[in-house]
Coordinates of C-alpha atoms in Angstrom, one line a residue:
M50 CA -11.5 -2.3 -22.8
Y51 CA -10.5 0.8 -25.0
Y52 CA -9.4 4.6 -25.2
S53 CA -11.9 7.4 -26.1
N54 CA -12.2 10.8 -26.8
G55 CA -15.1 13.7 -26.1
N56 CA -19.0 13.9 -25.7
Y57 CA -19.7 10.8 -27.8
E58 CA -18.2 8.5 -25.2
A59 CA -18.2 10.5 -22.7
F60 CA -21.9 11.0 -21.7
A61 CA -23.1 7.5 -23.5
R62 CA -23.9 4.7 -20.7
P63 CA -23.3 1.7 -21.3
R64 CA -25.4 -1.5 -21.0
K65 CA -25.2 -4.1 -18.8
P66 CA -22.3 -6.0 -19.0
A67 CA -22.7 -10.4 -19.9
G68 CA -22.8 -12.4 -16.3
V69 CA -22.6 -9.1 -13.8
E70 CA -25.2 -10.7 -11.6
Q71 CA -22.3 -14.0 -11.0
K72 CA -19.6 -11.1 -10.1
T73 CA -18.0 -10.5 -7.2
A74 CA -15.8 -8.3 -5.8
W75 CA -12.9 -8.4 -3.7
F76 CA -10.6 -4.7 -3.0
V77 CA -7.6 -5.0 -1.5
G78 CA -6.5 -1.5 0.2
S79 CA -9.6 1.6 0.7
G80 CA -7.0 4.3 -1.0
L81 CA -8.7 6.3 -4.0
A82 CA -7.8 3.7 -6.8
S83 CA -9.7 1.3 -4.5
L84 CA -12.5 3.9 -4.0
S85 CA -13.0 4.4 -7.7
G86 CA -12.4 1.0 -8.8
A87 CA -15.9 -0.3 -7.2
A88 CA -17.3 3.0 -8.2
F89 CA -17.0 2.1 -11.3
L90 CA -18.2 -1.3 -11.4
I91 CA -21.4 -0.1 -9.5
R92 CA -21.8 3.0 -11.9
D93 CA -20.9 1.2 -15.0
G94 CA -20.9 -2.5 -14.7
Q95 CA -24.0 -2.6 -12.6
L96 CA -22.5 -4.8 -10.2
P97 CA -24.5 -3.9 -6.7
G98 CA -22.8 -2.9 -3.9
S99 CA -23.4 -5.4 -2.0
K100 CA -21.7 -7.6 -3.9
I101 CA -18.8 -5.6 -3.8
T102 CA -15.9 -5.5 0.0
I103 CA -12.9 -3.6 0.4
L104 CA -10.7 -5.0 2.6
E105 CA -8.1 -2.2 4.3
E106 CA -5.5 -2.3 6.4
L107 CA -5.3 0.7 8.7
K108 CA -9.1 1.8 10.7
L109 CA -10.2 4.3 7.8
P110 CA -11.1 4.6 4.2
G111 CA -8.8 7.3 1.9
G112 CA -5.0 5.5 1.9
A113 CA -2.7 9.1 1.4
L114 CA -5.4 11.3 0.7
D115 CA -6.1 12.1 4.7
G116 CA -6.6 14.7 6.7
I117 CA -7.5 14.3 10.1
K118 CA -7.4 16.0 13.9
K119 CA -5.7 13.5 16.1
P120 CA -6.5 14.2 19.8
K121 CA -4.0 15.5 22.2
K122 CA -1.9 16.1 18.9
G123 CA -4.3 19.2 15.7
F124 CA -4.9 18.6 12.7
V125 CA -2.5 16.0 10.8
I126 CA -1.8 15.9 7.0
R127 CA 1.1 14.5 5.5
G128 CA 0.5 15.8 1.8
G129 CA -1.7 17.5 -0.9
R130 CA -2.7 17.1 -4.1
E131 CA -2.8 19.1 -7.1
M132 CA -5.8 19.1 -9.6
E133 CA -6.2 20.5 -13.1
N134 CA -8.7 20.5 -15.9
H135 CA -8.0 17.8 -17.8
F136 CA -7.6 15.1 -15.2
E137 CA -10.5 13.0 -17.4
C138 CA -11.1 10.0 -15.9
L139 CA -10.9 11.9 -11.9
W140 CA -14.3 13.8 -12.8
D141 CA -15.3 11.4 -15.0
L142 CA -16.4 9.7 -11.5
Y143 CA -16.8 12.3 -9.4
R144 CA -19.0 14.3 -12.0
T145 CA -22.1 11.9 -10.3
I146 CA -20.9 11.5 -6.7
P147 CA -23.1 13.6 -4.7
S148 CA -21.7 16.7 -3.1
M149 CA -21.7 17.4 0.9
E150 CA -21.3 21.1 0.4
V151 CA -23.2 21.9 -2.2
D152 CA -26.6 20.9 -4.4
G153 CA -25.2 18.5 -6.7
S154 CA -22.3 16.9 -7.7
V155 CA -18.1 16.7 -6.6
L156 CA -17.6 17.7 -9.7
D157 CA -20.1 20.7 -9.7
E158 CA -19.2 21.7 -6.3
F159 CA -14.8 21.9 -7.6
Y160 CA -15.3 24.3 -10.4
W161 CA -18.2 26.4 -8.8
L162 CA -15.6 26.9 -6.1
N163 CA -12.3 26.9 -8.6
K164 CA -14.6 29.5 -10.7
D165 CA -15.2 32.0 -8.3
D166 CA -11.7 31.3 -6.6
P167 CA -8.9 31.1 -9.4
N168 CA -5.7 29.6 -8.0
S169 CA -2.7 31.8 -8.1
S170 CA 0.7 32.8 -5.9
L171 CA 1.8 35.9 -5.8
Q172 CA 5.3 35.3 -4.0
R173 CA 6.4 31.4 -5.0
A174 CA 9.8 31.4 -3.6
T175 CA 11.9 33.8 -0.7
V176 CA 15.2 34.4 -0.3
D177 CA 16.9 36.1 3.5
R178 CA 14.2 35.2 5.5
G179 CA 10.8 35.5 4.0
Q180 CA 12.3 38.1 1.5
D181 CA 10.7 38.1 -2.3
A182 CA 13.6 35.9 -4.4
H183 CA 12.3 37.8 -6.4
T184 CA 12.2 34.7 -9.6
D185 CA 9.5 37.0 -11.3
G186 CA 8.0 34.3 -13.6
L187 CA 11.1 33.3 -15.3
F188 CA 12.8 30.0 -15.5
T189 CA 16.5 31.1 -16.4
L190 CA 17.1 28.7 -18.4
N191 CA 19.9 29.0 -20.9
E192 CA 20.5 27.3 -24.1
K193 CA 22.3 24.5 -22.9
A194 CA 19.8 23.9 -20.2
Q195 CA 17.3 23.9 -23.0
K196 CA 18.7 22.0 -24.9
D197 CA 18.9 19.1 -22.6
I198 CA 14.1 19.5 -22.2
I199 CA 14.3 19.4 -26.0
K200 CA 16.8 16.1 -25.8
I201 CA 14.4 14.0 -22.7
F202 CA 11.7 14.9 -24.5
L203 CA 12.4 13.7 -27.8
A204 CA 14.0 10.6 -26.7
S205 CA 12.5 7.1 -26.8
R206 CA 11.3 6.5 -22.8
E207 CA 12.9 3.1 -23.4
E208 CA 16.2 5.4 -23.9
M209 CA 14.7 6.7 -20.2
E210 CA 14.8 3.6 -18.9
D211 CA 16.6 3.1 -15.4
K212 CA 18.9 6.5 -16.0
R213 CA 18.5 9.1 -13.5
I214 CA 17.1 12.7 -14.1
D215 CA 20.8 13.9 -12.8
E216 CA 22.4 11.4 -15.5
V217 CA 20.7 13.3 -18.3
F218 CA 20.7 16.7 -16.8
S219 CA 23.6 19.3 -16.8
E220 CA 24.4 21.6 -14.1
D221 CA 23.5 24.8 -15.9
F222 CA 19.6 22.9 -15.8
F223 CA 20.2 22.5 -12.2
A224 CA 20.8 26.2 -11.7
S225 CA 17.5 27.2 -12.5
N226 CA 14.8 28.4 -11.3
F227 CA 12.8 26.0 -14.0
W228 CA 14.4 23.2 -11.4
M229 CA 13.3 24.4 -8.8
Y230 CA 9.9 24.9 -9.2
W231 CA 9.7 21.5 -10.8
R232 CA 11.9 20.0 -8.0
T233 CA 9.2 21.1 -5.0
M234 CA 5.7 20.7 -6.7
F235 CA 6.2 17.5 -7.9
A236 CA 9.1 16.2 -5.2
F237 CA 12.0 15.2 -7.5
E238 CA 15.3 14.8 -6.3
E239 CA 18.2 14.6 -8.9
W240 CA 18.8 10.8 -8.1
H241 CA 14.7 10.1 -9.2
S242 CA 13.9 9.0 -12.5
A243 CA 14.5 10.3 -15.7
L244 CA 11.3 8.2 -17.1
E245 CA 9.4 10.6 -15.0
M246 CA 10.8 13.7 -15.5
K247 CA 10.1 13.1 -19.7
L248 CA 6.4 11.4 -18.7
Y249 CA 5.1 14.5 -16.5
L250 CA 7.0 17.0 -19.4
H251 CA 4.7 15.4 -21.8
R252 CA 1.6 15.3 -19.3
F253 CA 1.6 18.5 -18.6
I254 CA 3.5 20.3 -21.5
H255 CA 0.2 22.2 -21.5
H256 CA 0.4 23.5 -18.5
I257 CA 4.2 25.0 -18.7
G258 CA 3.3 28.8 -18.4
G259 CA 1.4 28.0 -15.1
L260 CA 4.1 26.4 -13.5
P261 CA 5.9 29.8 -12.1
D262 CA 2.5 30.7 -10.8
F263 CA 0.5 27.8 -10.4
S264 CA -2.2 29.5 -12.1
A265 CA -3.1 25.9 -13.6
L266 CA -3.5 24.6 -10.7
K267 CA -7.3 23.6 -8.9
F268 CA -7.2 22.7 -5.4
T269 CA -10.8 21.2 -3.1
K270 CA -12.8 23.4 -0.2
F271 CA -10.9 21.0 2.2
N272 CA -8.7 18.9 3.1
Q273 CA -8.4 15.6 0.7
Y274 CA -10.0 13.3 3.4
E275 CA -13.4 15.8 3.5
S276 CA -13.5 17.0 -0.2
L277 CA -12.5 13.6 -1.6
V278 CA -12.8 10.7 0.3
L279 CA -16.4 11.0 2.5
P280 CA -17.9 11.8 -0.6
L281 CA -16.8 8.9 -2.7
Y282 CA -17.2 6.6 1.2
Q283 CA -20.6 7.3 1.5
W284 CA -22.0 7.2 -1.6
L285 CA -20.2 3.5 -1.5
L286 CA -21.9 2.8 1.8
E287 CA -25.8 4.0 0.4
Q288 CA -24.7 1.4 -2.1
G289 CA -24.6 -1.6 -0.1
V290 CA -20.8 -1.6 -0.5
T291 CA -18.8 -3.8 2.8
F292 CA -15.7 -2.3 4.6
K293 CA -13.5 -4.6 6.3
F294 CA -11.5 -2.1 8.5
D295 CA -8.1 -3.4 10.4
T296 CA -7.6 -6.3 8.1
T297 CA -4.2 -6.7 6.6
V298 CA -3.7 -9.2 3.6
T299 CA -1.0 -11.5 3.4
D300 CA -0.7 -13.7 0.7
V301 CA -3.2 -14.5 -2.4
D302 CA -3.3 -18.2 -4.3
F303 CA -3.2 -18.2 -8.1
D304 CA -3.5 -20.9 -10.6
L305 CA -0.9 -20.4 -12.9
S306 CA -0.4 -20.9 -16.6
A307 CA 1.5 -19.5 -20.0
K308 CA -1.6 -18.4 -21.1
R309 CA -4.5 -18.3 -18.0
K310 CA -3.7 -16.9 -14.9
Q311 CA -7.0 -16.8 -12.3
A312 CA -6.4 -15.6 -8.2
K313 CA -7.8 -18.6 -5.9
R314 CA -8.1 -17.4 -2.6
I315 CA -7.1 -14.4 -0.7
H316 CA -5.6 -14.7 3.1
W317 CA -6.2 -12.1 5.7
V318 CA -6.1 -11.5 9.4
S319 CA -8.4 -9.7 10.6
E320 CA -8.3 -7.6 14.2
G321 CA -5.7 -10.5 14.4
V322 CA -7.3 -13.6 13.5
E323 CA -6.4 -15.3 10.4
G324 CA -9.5 -15.6 7.6
G325 CA -9.7 -15.6 3.7
V326 CA -12.3 -16.2 1.0
D327 CA -11.9 -19.2 -2.0
L328 CA -12.4 -16.8 -5.1
G329 CA -13.8 -18.6 -9.0
E330 CA -13.5 -16.5 -11.3
N331 CA -16.8 -15.1 -11.1
D332 CA -15.0 -14.0 -7.9
L333 CA -13.2 -10.6 -9.4
L334 CA -10.0 -9.4 -7.2
L335 CA -8.7 -6.1 -7.6
M336 CA -5.2 -5.2 -5.7
T337 CA -3.8 -1.9 -4.4
I338 CA 0.3 -2.9 -4.2
G339 CA 2.8 -0.8 -2.8
S340 CA 2.3 2.3 -0.6
L341 CA 3.3 6.3 -0.7
T342 CA 2.5 6.7 2.6
E343 CA 2.8 3.2 4.3
N344 CA 4.9 2.8 7.9
S345 CA 4.2 6.7 8.0
D346 CA 5.4 7.9 11.5
E347 CA 3.8 10.7 13.7
G348 CA 6.0 12.6 16.4
D349 CA 4.2 15.2 18.0
Q350 CA 4.7 18.7 18.8
H351 CA 7.6 17.4 21.3
T352 CA 8.7 14.4 20.2
P353 CA 10.9 14.0 16.6
A354 CA 9.1 11.4 13.9
K355 CA 10.6 8.4 13.2
L356 CA 11.7 6.7 10.5
N357 CA 10.0 3.6 10.7
T358 CA 12.1 0.6 8.0
G359 CA 10.1 -2.6 9.4
P360 CA 7.7 -4.5 8.2
A361 CA 5.9 -2.9 5.7
P362 CA 2.7 -5.0 5.4
A363 CA 1.5 -3.4 1.6
W364 CA 5.3 -3.7 -0.1
D365 CA 5.3 -7.0 1.7
L366 CA 2.4 -8.4 0.3
W367 CA 3.7 -7.3 -3.4
R368 CA 7.2 -8.8 -2.9
T369 CA 4.7 -12.1 -1.9
L370 CA 3.1 -12.1 -5.6
A371 CA 5.8 -10.4 -7.1
A372 CA 7.4 -13.9 -6.2
K373 CA 5.0 -15.7 -7.4
D374 CA 5.3 -14.5 -11.3
P375 CA 7.5 -12.6 -13.3
A376 CA 4.0 -10.4 -14.8
F377 CA 3.6 -9.5 -10.8
G378 CA 7.0 -6.5 -11.2
H379 CA 9.5 -5.9 -9.3
P380 CA 8.6 -4.0 -5.6
E381 CA 12.6 -3.9 -4.9
V382 CA 12.6 -1.4 -7.1
F383 CA 10.9 1.2 -5.8
A384 CA 11.1 0.5 -2.4
G385 CA 14.6 -1.8 -1.5
D386 CA 16.4 2.1 -1.2
I387 CA 14.6 4.2 1.9
E388 CA 17.3 6.7 2.1
K389 CA 16.6 8.0 -1.6
T390 CA 12.4 7.1 -1.5
K391 CA 12.0 9.3 2.1
W392 CA 11.1 13.1 3.2
E393 CA 9.4 14.8 6.0
S394 CA 6.3 16.5 6.5
A395 CA 4.9 18.4 9.4
T396 CA 1.3 20.4 9.9
V397 CA 1.5 23.5 11.6
T398 CA -1.5 25.1 13.1
T399 CA -1.9 28.8 14.7
L400 CA -3.4 29.7 17.6
D401 CA -3.5 33.3 17.7
Q402 CA -3.2 36.0 15.5
R403 CA 0.5 36.5 15.5
I404 CA 2.2 33.8 12.9
P405 CA -0.3 34.9 10.8
E406 CA 0.9 38.4 10.2
Y407 CA 4.1 36.6 8.7
I408 CA 2.0 34.3 6.4
Q409 CA 0.0 37.1 5.1
K410 CA 3.2 39.5 4.4
I411 CA 4.8 36.9 2.5
C412 CA 1.4 35.6 0.2
K413 CA -0.1 39.0 0.2
R414 CA -3.6 37.8 0.9
D415 CA -5.3 37.5 4.2
P416 CA -5.2 34.0 5.3
F417 CA -8.7 34.3 7.2
S418 CA -10.3 35.1 4.1
G419 CA -11.9 31.9 3.1
K420 CA -10.6 32.5 -0.1
V421 CA -7.1 31.6 -1.8
V422 CA -4.0 31.8 0.2
T423 CA -0.5 31.3 -1.0
G424 CA -1.6 29.5 -4.2
G425 CA 0.3 26.5 -4.2
I426 CA 4.0 26.3 -2.0
V427 CA 6.0 28.5 -1.0
T428 CA 9.6 27.4 -1.4
A429 CA 12.6 29.6 0.7
K430 CA 15.3 28.5 -2.2
D431 CA 18.0 28.8 0.6
S432 CA 17.4 26.3 2.9
S433 CA 18.8 24.3 3.9
W434 CA 16.6 22.1 4.0
L435 CA 15.2 23.5 0.8
L436 CA 11.9 24.0 2.8
S437 CA 8.7 24.8 1.6
W438 CA 5.1 25.5 2.6
T439 CA 1.9 26.1 1.6
V440 CA -1.7 27.5 3.3
N441 CA -5.2 26.2 1.1
R442 CA -7.7 28.0 1.6
Q443 CA -9.2 28.2 5.2
P444 CA -11.1 27.1 7.1
H445 CA -9.0 23.3 6.1
F446 CA -10.7 21.3 8.1
K447 CA -15.1 22.3 8.8
Q448 CA -13.8 21.6 12.6
Q449 CA -11.1 24.0 12.3
P450 CA -11.4 27.1 14.9
K451 CA -11.8 30.0 13.0
D452 CA -9.0 32.1 14.6
Q453 CA -6.5 29.4 13.8
I454 CA -4.9 28.6 10.4
V455 CA -3.2 25.0 9.3
V456 CA 0.1 25.2 7.8
W457 CA 1.9 22.5 5.9
V458 CA 5.4 21.9 5.6
Y459 CA 7.9 20.1 3.6
S460 CA 11.6 20.1 3.0
L461 CA 13.0 17.1 0.2
F462 CA 16.7 18.0 2.3
V463 CA 15.8 15.9 5.9
D464 CA 19.3 14.8 6.3
V465 CA 21.3 18.6 6.4
P466 CA 21.1 21.0 9.8
G467 CA 18.7 23.6 9.5
D468 CA 19.8 27.1 9.0
Y469 CA 18.2 28.2 12.6
V470 CA 18.3 24.9 14.5
K471 CA 20.7 23.5 14.1
K472 CA 19.4 19.7 13.1
T473 CA 18.7 17.9 10.7
M474 CA 14.3 17.5 10.2
Q475 CA 14.4 14.1 10.8
E476 CA 15.9 14.9 14.4
C477 CA 13.5 17.7 15.0
T478 CA 10.9 17.7 17.3
G479 CA 7.6 20.0 16.0
E480 CA 8.3 22.7 18.3
E481 CA 11.7 23.3 16.5
I482 CA 10.9 22.2 12.6
T483 CA 8.1 25.5 13.4
Q484 CA 11.2 27.1 15.0
E485 CA 13.4 26.4 11.1
W486 CA 9.8 27.8 9.3
L487 CA 9.1 30.9 11.6
Y488 CA 13.4 31.6 10.4
H489 CA 12.9 31.1 7.0
M490 CA 9.4 33.5 7.4
G491 CA 11.2 36.2 8.9
V492 CA 10.4 36.0 12.6
P493 CA 12.5 38.2 14.7
V494 CA 15.1 35.8 16.1
E495 CA 14.2 37.0 19.5
D496 CA 10.2 35.9 19.0
I497 CA 11.0 32.4 16.9
A498 CA 11.3 30.1 20.5
E499 CA 8.4 32.0 21.9
L500 CA 6.0 32.1 19.2
A501 CA 6.6 28.0 18.7
A502 CA 6.1 27.1 22.2
N503 CA 2.7 29.2 22.1
A504 CA 1.5 30.6 19.1
S505 CA 1.4 27.6 17.4
T506 CA 1.5 23.0 17.1
C507 CA 3.1 20.7 15.0
V508 CA 2.8 17.6 14.2
P509 CA 6.2 16.2 11.8
C510 CA 5.3 12.8 9.6
M511 CA 8.2 10.7 8.7
M512 CA 7.8 8.6 5.5
P513 CA 10.2 6.4 4.3
Y514 CA 8.1 5.4 0.8
V515 CA 6.7 8.2 -0.3
T516 CA 8.5 8.9 -3.5
S517 CA 8.7 5.2 -4.1
F518 CA 7.6 5.9 -7.2
F519 CA 10.2 7.9 -8.9
M520 CA 12.5 5.4 -8.7
P521 CA 14.6 4.3 -12.0
R522 CA 12.1 2.0 -13.4
K523 CA 12.4 -0.3 -16.5
A524 CA 9.3 -1.8 -18.6
G525 CA 8.0 -4.6 -16.1
D526 CA 8.9 -3.3 -13.0
R527 CA 5.5 -2.4 -12.9
P528 CA 2.8 -4.9 -13.7
Q529 CA 0.2 -3.8 -15.9
V530 CA -3.1 -3.0 -14.7
V531 CA -4.5 -6.8 -16.4
P532 CA -1.3 -9.0 -16.7
E533 CA -1.6 -10.6 -20.0
G534 CA -3.8 -14.7 -19.4
S535 CA -5.5 -12.7 -16.2
V536 CA -9.5 -14.4 -15.4
N537 CA -10.5 -12.3 -12.5
F538 CA -7.8 -9.8 -10.8
A539 CA -6.2 -6.5 -11.7
F540 CA -3.3 -4.5 -9.8
I541 CA -4.1 -0.9 -9.1
G542 CA -3.3 2.3 -7.3
Q543 CA 0.3 4.0 -8.5
F544 CA 2.4 1.0 -9.2
S545 CA 0.4 -0.1 -11.6
E546 CA 1.2 0.0 -15.1
T547 CA -1.3 1.7 -17.6
G548 CA 1.5 3.1 -19.9
R549 CA -1.2 6.2 -21.1
D550 CA -0.7 8.2 -17.5
C551 CA 1.8 9.3 -15.0
I552 CA 1.8 9.0 -11.0
F553 CA 1.7 10.8 -8.1
T554 CA -1.0 12.1 -9.2
T555 CA -5.2 11.7 -8.2
E556 CA -6.1 10.6 -11.8
Y557 CA -3.1 8.2 -12.1
S558 CA -5.1 6.3 -9.7
V559 CA -8.5 6.6 -10.7
R560 CA -7.6 5.4 -13.5
T561 CA -5.9 2.5 -12.8
G562 CA -9.4 1.7 -11.0
M563 CA -11.1 2.1 -14.2
E564 CA -9.0 0.5 -16.7
A565 CA -9.4 -2.6 -14.2
A566 CA -13.7 -2.2 -13.5
Y567 CA -14.4 -2.1 -17.5
Q568 CA -11.4 -4.5 -19.2
L569 CA -12.4 -7.0 -15.8
L570 CA -16.4 -6.3 -16.3
D571 CA -16.2 -6.0 -20.1
I572 CA -17.9 -2.4 -19.7
E573 CA -18.7 -1.5 -23.4
R574 CA -17.5 3.3 -23.2
G575 CA -14.2 3.9 -24.0
V576 CA -11.7 4.9 -20.8
P577 CA -11.3 8.5 -21.3
E578 CA -7.8 9.0 -23.2
V579 CA -5.2 11.3 -21.4
F580 CA -5.0 14.9 -22.7
A581 CA -3.3 15.2 -25.7
S582 CA -1.1 18.6 -25.3
T583 CA 2.2 17.1 -26.1
Y584 CA 0.5 16.6 -29.9
D585 CA -1.0 19.6 -29.9
V586 CA 1.5 22.5 -31.7
R587 CA -0.5 25.5 -29.9
S588 CA 1.1 23.7 -27.1
L589 CA 3.9 22.8 -27.8
L590 CA 4.9 26.6 -28.7
A591 CA 3.3 28.0 -26.3
A592 CA 5.6 25.6 -24.3
T593 CA 8.5 27.2 -26.4
S594 CA 8.3 30.8 -26.2
R595 CA 7.6 30.8 -22.1
L596 CA 10.8 27.9 -21.7
R597 CA 12.8 30.9 -23.4
D598 CA 11.5 33.4 -20.7
G599 CA 9.5 34.6 -24.0
E600 CA 12.8 35.4 -26.1
A601 CA 12.5 35.3 -29.7
I602 CA 14.6 32.8 -31.9
D603 CA 17.8 34.1 -33.3
L604 CA 17.4 32.6 -36.7
P605 CA 20.9 31.4 -38.1
G606 CA 22.7 32.5 -41.5
P607 CA 23.4 36.2 -43.2
Q608 CA 20.9 38.9 -42.8
I609 CA 19.2 38.6 -46.2
L610 CA 18.4 35.3 -46.2
R611 CA 17.1 36.1 -42.7
K612 CA 15.2 39.1 -44.3
R613 CA 13.8 35.9 -47.4
L614 CA 12.9 33.3 -44.5
M615 CA 10.7 35.6 -43.1
K616 CA 9.2 37.2 -45.4
R617 CA 8.3 33.5 -46.6
L618 CA 6.7 32.9 -42.7
E619 CA 4.7 36.1 -43.7
G620 CA 0.5 34.9 -44.2
N621 CA 1.2 31.6 -43.5
E622 CA -0.6 29.4 -40.9
I623 CA 3.1 28.5 -39.3
G624 CA 4.1 32.2 -39.6
E625 CA 1.4 33.7 -38.1
L626 CA 1.6 31.2 -35.5
L627 CA 5.2 31.3 -34.4
M628 CA 5.0 35.4 -33.9
E629 CA 1.8 34.7 -32.2
F630 CA 3.9 32.8 -29.6
G631 CA 6.7 35.4 -29.5
L632 CA 9.1 32.6 -30.3
I633 CA 9.9 35.3 -34.1
G634 CA 9.4 38.6 -34.2
K635 CA 7.2 40.7 -36.0

């Protein structure tokens, strides 16, 4: 396998891999990594879909890309996915998956949607119960905080291993708007990985300017299950792929030596019955390890969600596998401290016109228009829970009544008493969570209880492992997609290591599925390289200017020397670039 850039490789059609007729493929899990891996085996590896089986613990595919209407509860979304134009592997996949909405591909649908209705936020944060926080698109990074970012950006990966964010950034940085934008958008906590923070800075340096208003982001028409999972699932079924739901993989046998590693048998429990299958060299096994949504628990309007710390099959499988070989990673690094990896979200569905009026007042758009509403999360900056909420294009579900609005709410501090409810989010029912949200929306106090009880319904969801991939780590804690010496197996998903991208994105899941498929079948086409904005001087200068809130650099030294330096910058490429991005005065 190799990486590539440009149209020459992107539009190439690989030839049929040698010996593919003798291959079969088995997938553990049916999240996006597995679904995409299966698609690449079929499309680029020309492996017949009838030779692929996907084993899934739940009763439906999609993993964390969910969205469903639960009987007696209502609509449920555990989270949302933000996408951008440089998710190279994701769009490589979906350019050939037929859309269920338009005459074209899923990529065509997404592209046209975001061309006609580009995303942006008109109000990123509020204070004082729904009042504009007047962040004004500014990062408010002082000189010390700017130096913190530069230091992390220039540091080696090794220097950031096993370090927390609060070990490498100062209090000046944490007091900035930048940190408020960043932590609420990506769900970073101060105790999370400095390495992941560094990788995010590099990966999305070209979008720094869009951080305050989300203008860099793109969203699907509906929830990710209906917009991304269902088209891909339907296409795989049409190719003959077998899905075995209600099937928990409990172990895998290997033949392991210093130079050669082969998966020999899968063990599972399917619909309560133990079973399995033997594997030869030509039987490929692609395993999703770990899970950010494992052991999620839903409450309802009158019942709090519970924190489930019991057996976790996706994590327990990884623990079992990791005990067999050091190359298989260290799951406890990520799943060993639930108090640091949990947070809670909630899905609020409005039932009449009263609450949407307050939504419109803050987001400055009609939530019933069918177009962009909030354009991303709105953060109640002074919320004790650090509560954020978002309204995507409506309807967010195909079966959603036209007079209803689905809102996603989440908080980073689930163990702190609220400002209105005076209980922790973890202790709250759906109705109480709605009350706290309405309070920060500016609903009159005397109306809050009645609106939460009769004008909406809410489903809370506690997720013990949702930020587990942000825990401080070092090289080797995540296994390579295809471990050295493997002849027939790979690890895929958010907890496998490609070394080329940052986690908590749809792109990362698809990239691991693609790299696994390409390596195991020796497909003769390049895997798209990560967009290299971190090496683009224009992107770096634009980011530098934005991080300084447009303030030009004050050149040191006596005035005569500054004038001489400015004279030397006139009329050359470097000077023109510095002036173009406002880093020196004209």
